[in-house]
Amino acid sequence: MSYTAASQVVARQLEFFENRNVLVIGELADTFPLELTQVASAVAVFTTHYGYYRQMQRHSQIDAYFGAELTADIQCDMVLMYWPKAKAEAEYLLTMVLSKFGPGTEVCIVGENRSGVRSAEKLFQSLGSLNKYDSARRCSFYWGRCEKAPGEFTLSDWFRSYDVNVAGTALTIRSLPGVFSHGEFDRGSELLLETLPPLSGKVLDFGCGAGVIGAVMKTRNPAIDLELCDVSALAIESARETFRVNQLEATFTPTDVYAALSGPYDYLISNPPFHAGLKTFYAATETFIAEAPNYLTPNGQMIIVANSFLRYPPLIEASLGHCDTLASTNKFNIYAAKK
């Protein structure tokens, strides 16, 4: 079994988890929680990533939970957190679980050094003591114990608001930690919105993030049947909140590419993701493009924005037969193709 470097470091410290009720959270990318079931009394996984949730659901030894917040009533005396790519998300997750399980809860934190895991001790200061116990494979492993609960966790307190005015549309955007465009607006998305034609019918905003693209599309094309999807529960919750504050309506679907989608759609619109954690990762976008014909109406159209260095035109041509460049800058291109 191949594990990430972070999991390999945790594997050196299995005695920490013996006979514990372990909750695993954070930037998970492998099946290491199954290994923990060999020594722990029970293992649960809470993830905001729909794809990872589907993967863990297949294993009866693991209790898997998905969402923006852990609301299930579970037993936990040990938290294992894989340090996420954003420090704000680490603080969000720790506050959420420790407000739920309280003082006495043991906490192990592991992550790649380049991810910023070294700030774990400072982040944990107000909650209790946290000390480094291992360092290997460019990762660090910490153990500590919660001595003071962080207080009540209220999801609404964690949204950041910012205003955008793009393509003649003024909106308030609401986003949670770890969500793409958290607190700022992406220039690629702006170019996409300025380039889009009038829309009609059923429209999908793929990889919706905080809902910026979808909210502008719905404001400018109020008659469309709009669905927003993302692999991240934090993104879905952010997009839902963005639509609520702007008095807009849509359908919101957590999914791993097309796994939970039905279609067909008249338009597939996306600023597709190409990062997973600290790594560049194209698989989801490649699948999105390759399977697009199965989810488009007979005259349906896919329109995406991409960094100019990404080689998407050949993939689009292989899927839909052709690829038009609708707009370009020195950094971004807008690609379009009809079924």
Short mmCIF file of C-alpha atoms in Angstrom, two decimals:
data_model
loop_
_atom_site.label_atom_id
_atom_site.label_comp_id
_atom_site.label_asym_id
_atom_site.label_seq_id
_atom_site.Cartn_x
_atom_site.Cartn_y
_atom_site.Cartn_z
CA MET A 1 0.00 0.00 0.00
CA SER A 2 1.38 3.40 -1.02
CA TYR A 3 0.89 6.19 1.52
CA THR A 4 1.66 9.90 1.40
CA ALA A 5 4.78 11.14 3.16
CA ALA A 6 2.60 12.52 5.98
CA SER A 7 0.92 9.14 6.51
CA GLN A 8 4.29 7.38 6.50
CA VAL A 9 5.33 9.61 9.40
CA VAL A 10 2.10 8.86 11.28
CA ALA A 11 2.76 5.15 10.74
CA ARG A 12 5.92 5.55 12.85
CA GLN A 13 3.78 6.72 15.78
CA LEU A 14 0.95 4.16 15.93
CA GLU A 15 1.26 3.84 19.73
CA PHE A 16 -0.40 7.25 20.07
CA PHE A 17 -3.61 5.76 18.65
CA GLU A 18 -3.80 2.48 20.55
CA ASN A 19 -7.26 1.89 22.03
CA ARG A 20 -8.37 5.43 21.14
CA ASN A 21 -11.55 6.61 19.44
CA VAL A 22 -9.83 8.45 16.60
CA LEU A 23 -11.31 11.14 14.39
CA VAL A 24 -9.25 11.91 11.28
CA ILE A 25 -9.69 15.33 9.64
CA GLY A 26 -7.89 17.66 7.22
CA GLU A 27 -5.99 17.21 3.95
CA LEU A 28 -6.49 13.47 3.48
CA ALA A 29 -5.24 11.82 0.30
CA ASP A 30 -4.84 8.09 0.99
CA THR A 31 -6.41 5.15 2.82
CA PHE A 32 -4.20 5.35 5.92
CA PRO A 33 -7.24 5.59 8.27
CA LEU A 34 -7.74 1.88 7.49
CA GLU A 35 -4.31 1.21 8.98
CA LEU A 36 -5.38 2.96 12.17
CA THR A 37 -8.27 0.52 12.60
CA GLN A 38 -5.66 -2.13 13.41
CA VAL A 39 -4.72 -0.37 16.68
CA ALA A 40 -7.53 2.07 17.53
CA SER A 41 -10.81 1.20 19.22
CA ALA A 42 -12.71 3.06 16.49
CA VAL A 43 -11.83 5.28 13.54
CA ALA A 44 -14.03 7.96 12.02
CA VAL A 45 -13.19 10.30 9.15
CA PHE A 46 -14.63 13.76 8.67
CA THR A 47 -13.85 15.28 5.30
CA THR A 48 -14.98 18.30 3.33
CA HIS A 49 -13.90 16.54 0.10
CA TYR A 50 -16.71 14.62 -1.60
CA GLY A 51 -14.37 12.37 -3.59
CA TYR A 52 -12.50 11.25 -0.49
CA TYR A 53 -15.80 10.74 1.32
CA ARG A 54 -16.98 8.37 -1.43
CA GLN A 55 -13.69 6.49 -1.17
CA MET A 56 -13.98 6.05 2.61
CA GLN A 57 -17.65 5.06 2.40
CA ARG A 58 -16.60 1.82 0.73
CA HIS A 59 -14.88 0.60 3.90
CA SER A 60 -17.15 -0.72 6.63
CA GLN A 61 -14.38 -0.38 9.26
CA ILE A 62 -14.55 3.42 8.92
CA ASP A 63 -17.37 5.77 9.85
CA ALA A 64 -17.19 8.48 7.18
CA TYR A 65 -18.77 11.93 7.46
CA PHE A 66 -18.94 14.68 4.85
CA GLY A 67 -19.95 18.31 5.10
CA ALA A 68 -18.89 21.82 6.05
CA GLU A 69 -19.44 20.95 9.71
CA LEU A 70 -19.36 17.74 11.75
CA THR A 71 -22.80 17.50 13.29
CA ALA A 72 -22.91 13.74 14.00
CA ASP A 73 -22.87 12.59 17.61
CA ILE A 74 -19.73 10.44 17.79
CA GLN A 75 -17.24 9.34 20.43
CA CYS A 76 -13.80 10.88 20.08
CA ASP A 77 -10.85 11.15 22.45
CA MET A 78 -8.14 11.55 19.79
CA VAL A 79 -8.08 13.86 16.75
CA LEU A 80 -5.58 13.29 13.94
CA MET A 81 -5.39 16.31 11.67
CA TYR A 82 -3.59 16.33 8.34
CA TRP A 83 -2.56 19.95 8.00
CA PRO A 84 -4.58 21.63 5.19
CA LYS A 85 -3.15 23.97 2.58
CA ALA A 86 -4.62 27.07 4.28
CA LYS A 87 -3.80 27.97 7.88
CA ALA A 88 -7.27 29.52 8.23
CA GLU A 89 -8.79 26.15 7.33
CA ALA A 90 -6.65 24.44 9.99
CA GLU A 91 -7.95 26.88 12.58
CA TYR A 92 -11.50 26.33 11.32
CA LEU A 93 -11.25 22.54 11.62
CA LEU A 94 -9.58 22.56 15.05
CA THR A 95 -12.11 25.00 16.45
CA MET A 96 -14.97 22.92 15.07
CA VAL A 97 -13.86 19.58 16.53
CA LEU A 98 -12.45 20.82 19.84
CA SER A 99 -15.53 22.91 20.60
CA LYS A 100 -17.44 19.66 20.11
CA PHE A 101 -15.22 17.25 22.07
CA GLY A 102 -13.71 19.65 24.59
CA PRO A 103 -10.86 19.53 27.13
CA GLY A 104 -9.01 16.24 27.50
CA THR A 105 -9.13 15.49 23.78
CA GLU A 106 -5.72 14.47 22.48
CA VAL A 107 -4.62 16.00 19.18
CA CYS A 108 -2.04 14.81 16.67
CA ILE A 109 -1.14 17.07 13.76
CA VAL A 110 0.92 16.01 10.76
CA GLY A 111 1.85 17.76 7.55
CA GLU A 112 4.50 18.63 5.03
CA ASN A 113 6.84 21.34 6.27
CA ARG A 114 6.25 23.42 3.14
CA SER A 115 2.52 23.45 3.91
CA GLY A 116 3.08 25.63 6.95
CA VAL A 117 2.59 22.88 9.54
CA ARG A 118 5.34 24.46 11.65
CA SER A 119 2.80 27.11 12.69
CA ALA A 120 0.72 24.39 14.41
CA GLU A 121 2.29 25.04 17.83
CA LYS A 122 1.46 28.75 17.71
CA LEU A 123 -2.05 28.06 16.44
CA PHE A 124 -2.65 25.60 19.29
CA GLN A 125 -1.30 27.90 22.04
CA SER A 126 -4.67 29.12 23.26
CA LEU A 127 -6.06 25.56 23.38
CA GLY A 128 -3.29 23.72 25.25
CA SER A 129 0.20 22.35 24.80
CA LEU A 130 1.46 20.91 21.51
CA ASN A 131 4.93 19.47 20.94
CA LYS A 132 6.79 18.04 17.97
CA TYR A 133 7.46 14.32 18.35
CA ASP A 134 8.80 13.35 14.95
CA SER A 135 10.24 14.84 11.79
CA ALA A 136 10.91 12.83 8.64
CA ARG A 137 10.27 12.84 4.90
CA ARG A 138 10.04 16.65 5.04
CA CYS A 139 7.05 16.31 7.36
CA SER A 140 6.47 17.06 11.04
CA PHE A 141 4.33 15.21 13.59
CA TYR A 142 2.95 16.91 16.72
CA TRP A 143 1.07 15.67 19.76
CA GLY A 144 -0.86 17.69 22.30
CA ARG A 145 -3.92 17.80 24.48
CA CYS A 146 -6.80 20.24 24.51
CA GLU A 147 -6.89 21.97 27.89
CA LYS A 148 -9.27 24.81 27.09
CA ALA A 149 -12.19 24.47 24.69
CA PRO A 150 -12.31 27.21 22.01
CA GLY A 151 -15.94 28.05 22.79
CA GLU A 152 -19.03 27.45 20.70
CA PHE A 153 -18.46 26.87 17.02
CA THR A 154 -20.86 28.87 14.84
CA LEU A 155 -20.50 28.35 11.10
CA SER A 156 -21.76 31.83 10.23
CA ASP A 157 -18.84 33.41 12.14
CA TRP A 158 -16.34 31.94 9.68
CA PHE A 159 -17.62 33.52 6.46
CA ARG A 160 -15.61 36.35 4.96
CA SER A 161 -17.48 38.88 2.83
CA TYR A 162 -16.20 40.93 -0.07
CA ASP A 163 -17.85 42.91 -2.84
CA VAL A 164 -17.25 42.44 -6.55
CA ASN A 165 -18.34 44.44 -9.55
CA VAL A 166 -17.69 42.50 -12.72
CA ALA A 167 -19.24 42.61 -16.17
CA GLY A 168 -21.65 45.24 -14.90
CA THR A 169 -22.81 43.13 -11.97
CA ALA A 170 -22.36 44.14 -8.32
CA LEU A 171 -22.50 41.32 -5.76
CA THR A 172 -21.49 40.41 -2.23
CA ILE A 173 -19.47 37.20 -2.06
CA ARG A 174 -19.34 35.03 1.06
CA SER A 175 -16.66 32.39 1.51
CA LEU A 176 -15.32 29.99 4.12
CA PRO A 177 -11.62 29.23 4.74
CA GLY A 178 -9.98 27.02 2.14
CA VAL A 179 -12.37 28.00 -0.66
CA PHE A 180 -11.03 29.22 -4.00
CA SER A 181 -11.25 33.04 -4.21
CA HIS A 182 -11.62 33.23 -0.42
CA GLY A 183 -11.65 36.96 0.20
CA GLU A 184 -10.60 37.97 -3.32
CA PHE A 185 -11.75 37.75 -6.92
CA ASP A 186 -9.89 35.70 -9.51
CA ARG A 187 -8.86 37.45 -12.74
CA GLY A 188 -9.49 34.35 -14.80
CA SER A 189 -13.07 34.20 -13.61
CA GLU A 190 -13.46 37.88 -14.48
CA LEU A 191 -12.29 37.28 -18.06
CA LEU A 192 -14.67 34.33 -18.36
CA LEU A 193 -17.65 36.38 -17.18
CA GLU A 194 -16.80 39.25 -19.51
CA THR A 195 -16.65 36.79 -22.42
CA LEU A 196 -19.76 34.67 -21.82
CA PRO A 197 -22.64 35.00 -24.29
CA PRO A 198 -26.26 35.33 -23.10
CA LEU A 199 -27.24 32.02 -21.49
CA SER A 200 -30.46 29.98 -21.56
CA GLY A 201 -31.73 26.60 -20.51
CA LYS A 202 -29.93 24.40 -18.00
CA VAL A 203 -26.50 25.69 -16.94
CA LEU A 204 -23.84 24.03 -14.78
CA ASP A 205 -21.18 26.01 -12.90
CA PHE A 206 -18.53 23.30 -12.45
CA GLY A 207 -16.11 23.82 -9.56
CA CYS A 208 -18.17 26.71 -8.26
CA GLY A 209 -15.92 27.83 -5.39
CA ALA A 210 -17.61 30.65 -3.50
CA GLY A 211 -20.22 31.00 -6.25
CA VAL A 212 -18.89 34.13 -7.99
CA ILE A 213 -19.30 32.88 -11.56
CA GLY A 214 -22.69 31.33 -10.84
CA ALA A 215 -24.02 34.43 -9.09
CA VAL A 216 -23.05 36.70 -11.98
CA MET A 217 -24.53 34.29 -14.53
CA LYS A 218 -27.80 34.07 -12.61
CA THR A 219 -28.03 37.85 -12.13
CA ARG A 220 -27.45 38.49 -15.84
CA ASN A 221 -29.58 35.54 -17.01
CA PRO A 222 -32.34 35.19 -14.37
CA ALA A 223 -34.36 32.67 -16.41
CA ILE A 224 -31.64 30.00 -16.51
CA ASP A 225 -31.98 26.75 -14.56
CA LEU A 226 -28.65 26.97 -12.74
CA GLU A 227 -26.82 24.23 -10.87
CA LEU A 228 -23.56 24.83 -8.99
CA CYS A 229 -21.28 21.94 -8.07
CA ASP A 230 -17.98 21.42 -6.32
CA VAL A 231 -16.03 18.62 -4.67
CA SER A 232 -15.68 20.76 -1.52
CA ALA A 233 -18.41 21.04 1.10
CA LEU A 234 -16.87 24.36 2.16
CA ALA A 235 -17.30 25.65 -1.39
CA ILE A 236 -20.90 24.44 -1.62
CA GLU A 237 -21.75 26.10 1.68
CA SER A 238 -20.02 29.30 0.56
CA ALA A 239 -21.85 29.37 -2.78
CA ARG A 240 -25.15 28.72 -1.04
CA GLU A 241 -24.48 31.66 1.31
CA THR A 242 -23.42 33.91 -1.58
CA PHE A 243 -26.72 33.21 -3.32
CA ARG A 244 -28.68 33.78 -0.11
CA VAL A 245 -27.22 37.23 0.58
CA ASN A 246 -27.78 38.28 -3.04
CA GLN A 247 -31.33 36.87 -3.09
CA LEU A 248 -30.58 34.47 -5.93
CA GLU A 249 -31.75 30.89 -6.45
CA ALA A 250 -29.97 27.81 -7.76
CA THR A 251 -29.34 24.13 -7.05
CA PHE A 252 -26.15 23.18 -5.15
CA THR A 253 -24.60 19.73 -5.57
CA PRO A 254 -21.49 18.28 -3.94
CA THR A 255 -19.91 15.91 -6.42
CA ASP A 256 -16.69 14.32 -7.65
CA VAL A 257 -16.68 15.52 -11.28
CA TYR A 258 -19.93 14.07 -12.70
CA ALA A 259 -20.53 11.43 -9.99
CA ALA A 260 -23.62 13.10 -8.47
CA LEU A 261 -24.79 14.99 -11.58
CA SER A 262 -27.48 13.99 -14.02
CA GLY A 263 -27.76 16.62 -16.78
CA PRO A 264 -27.97 17.07 -19.66
CA TYR A 265 -26.91 20.72 -19.66
CA ASP A 266 -27.17 23.39 -22.32
CA TYR A 267 -23.99 24.97 -20.97
CA LEU A 268 -21.05 23.63 -18.98
CA ILE A 269 -19.27 26.68 -17.56
CA SER A 270 -16.11 26.44 -15.47
CA ASN A 271 -12.95 27.94 -14.11
CA PRO A 272 -11.73 24.38 -13.53
CA PRO A 273 -9.51 23.49 -10.59
CA PHE A 274 -5.95 22.37 -11.21
CA HIS A 275 -4.60 22.26 -7.66
CA ALA A 276 -5.20 19.63 -5.00
CA GLY A 277 -3.55 20.68 -1.77
CA LEU A 278 0.03 21.69 -2.56
CA LYS A 279 0.21 19.73 -5.80
CA THR A 280 -0.78 20.55 -9.37
CA PHE A 281 -3.52 18.11 -10.27
CA TYR A 282 -5.36 17.86 -13.60
CA ALA A 283 -7.31 14.59 -13.37
CA ALA A 284 -10.67 16.13 -12.42
CA THR A 285 -10.55 18.68 -15.24
CA GLU A 286 -9.42 16.07 -17.75
CA THR A 287 -12.40 13.90 -16.78
CA PHE A 288 -14.71 16.92 -16.91
CA ILE A 289 -13.60 17.64 -20.49
CA ALA A 290 -13.48 14.01 -21.67
CA GLU A 291 -16.98 13.16 -20.45
CA ALA A 292 -18.57 16.49 -21.41
CA PRO A 293 -20.40 15.06 -24.48
CA ASN A 294 -22.33 12.71 -22.17
CA TYR A 295 -23.67 15.66 -20.17
CA LEU A 296 -24.43 18.18 -22.92
CA THR A 297 -27.67 18.59 -24.85
CA PRO A 298 -27.40 18.02 -28.63
CA ASN A 299 -26.38 21.64 -29.23
CA GLY A 300 -24.87 22.18 -25.80
CA GLN A 301 -21.69 24.17 -25.28
CA MET A 302 -18.74 23.99 -22.91
CA ILE A 303 -16.95 27.25 -22.06
CA ILE A 304 -13.96 27.29 -19.69
CA VAL A 305 -11.16 29.60 -18.60
CA ALA A 306 -7.67 28.20 -18.12
CA ASN A 307 -4.15 29.41 -17.44
CA SER A 308 -2.52 29.82 -20.84
CA PHE A 309 0.23 27.30 -20.02
CA LEU A 310 -2.30 24.49 -19.55
CA ARG A 311 -2.65 22.28 -22.63
CA TYR A 312 -6.43 21.97 -22.71
CA PRO A 313 -7.21 22.53 -26.44
CA PRO A 314 -6.03 19.04 -27.49
CA LEU A 315 -8.19 17.50 -24.75
CA ILE A 316 -11.22 19.56 -25.82
CA GLU A 317 -10.68 18.64 -29.48
CA ALA A 318 -10.43 14.95 -28.59
CA SER A 319 -13.70 15.19 -26.67
CA LEU A 320 -15.82 17.55 -28.77
CA GLY A 321 -14.00 17.64 -32.10
CA HIS A 322 -12.94 21.28 -32.07
CA CYS A 323 -11.89 24.08 -29.75
CA ASP A 324 -12.36 27.84 -30.21
CA THR A 325 -10.44 30.49 -28.28
CA LEU A 326 -12.96 33.23 -27.46
CA ALA A 327 -10.58 35.53 -25.58
CA SER A 328 -7.04 35.58 -24.26
CA THR A 329 -4.65 37.59 -22.12
CA ASN A 330 -1.00 37.01 -21.29
CA LYS A 331 -2.17 34.68 -18.51
CA PHE A 332 -5.61 33.27 -19.35
CA ASN A 333 -7.49 31.81 -22.33
CA ILE A 334 -11.23 31.27 -22.77
CA TYR A 335 -11.97 28.04 -24.63
CA ALA A 336 -15.33 27.02 -26.10
CA ALA A 337 -16.66 23.98 -27.92
CA LYS A 338 -20.11 22.83 -29.01
CA LYS A 339 -21.34 19.26 -29.05
#
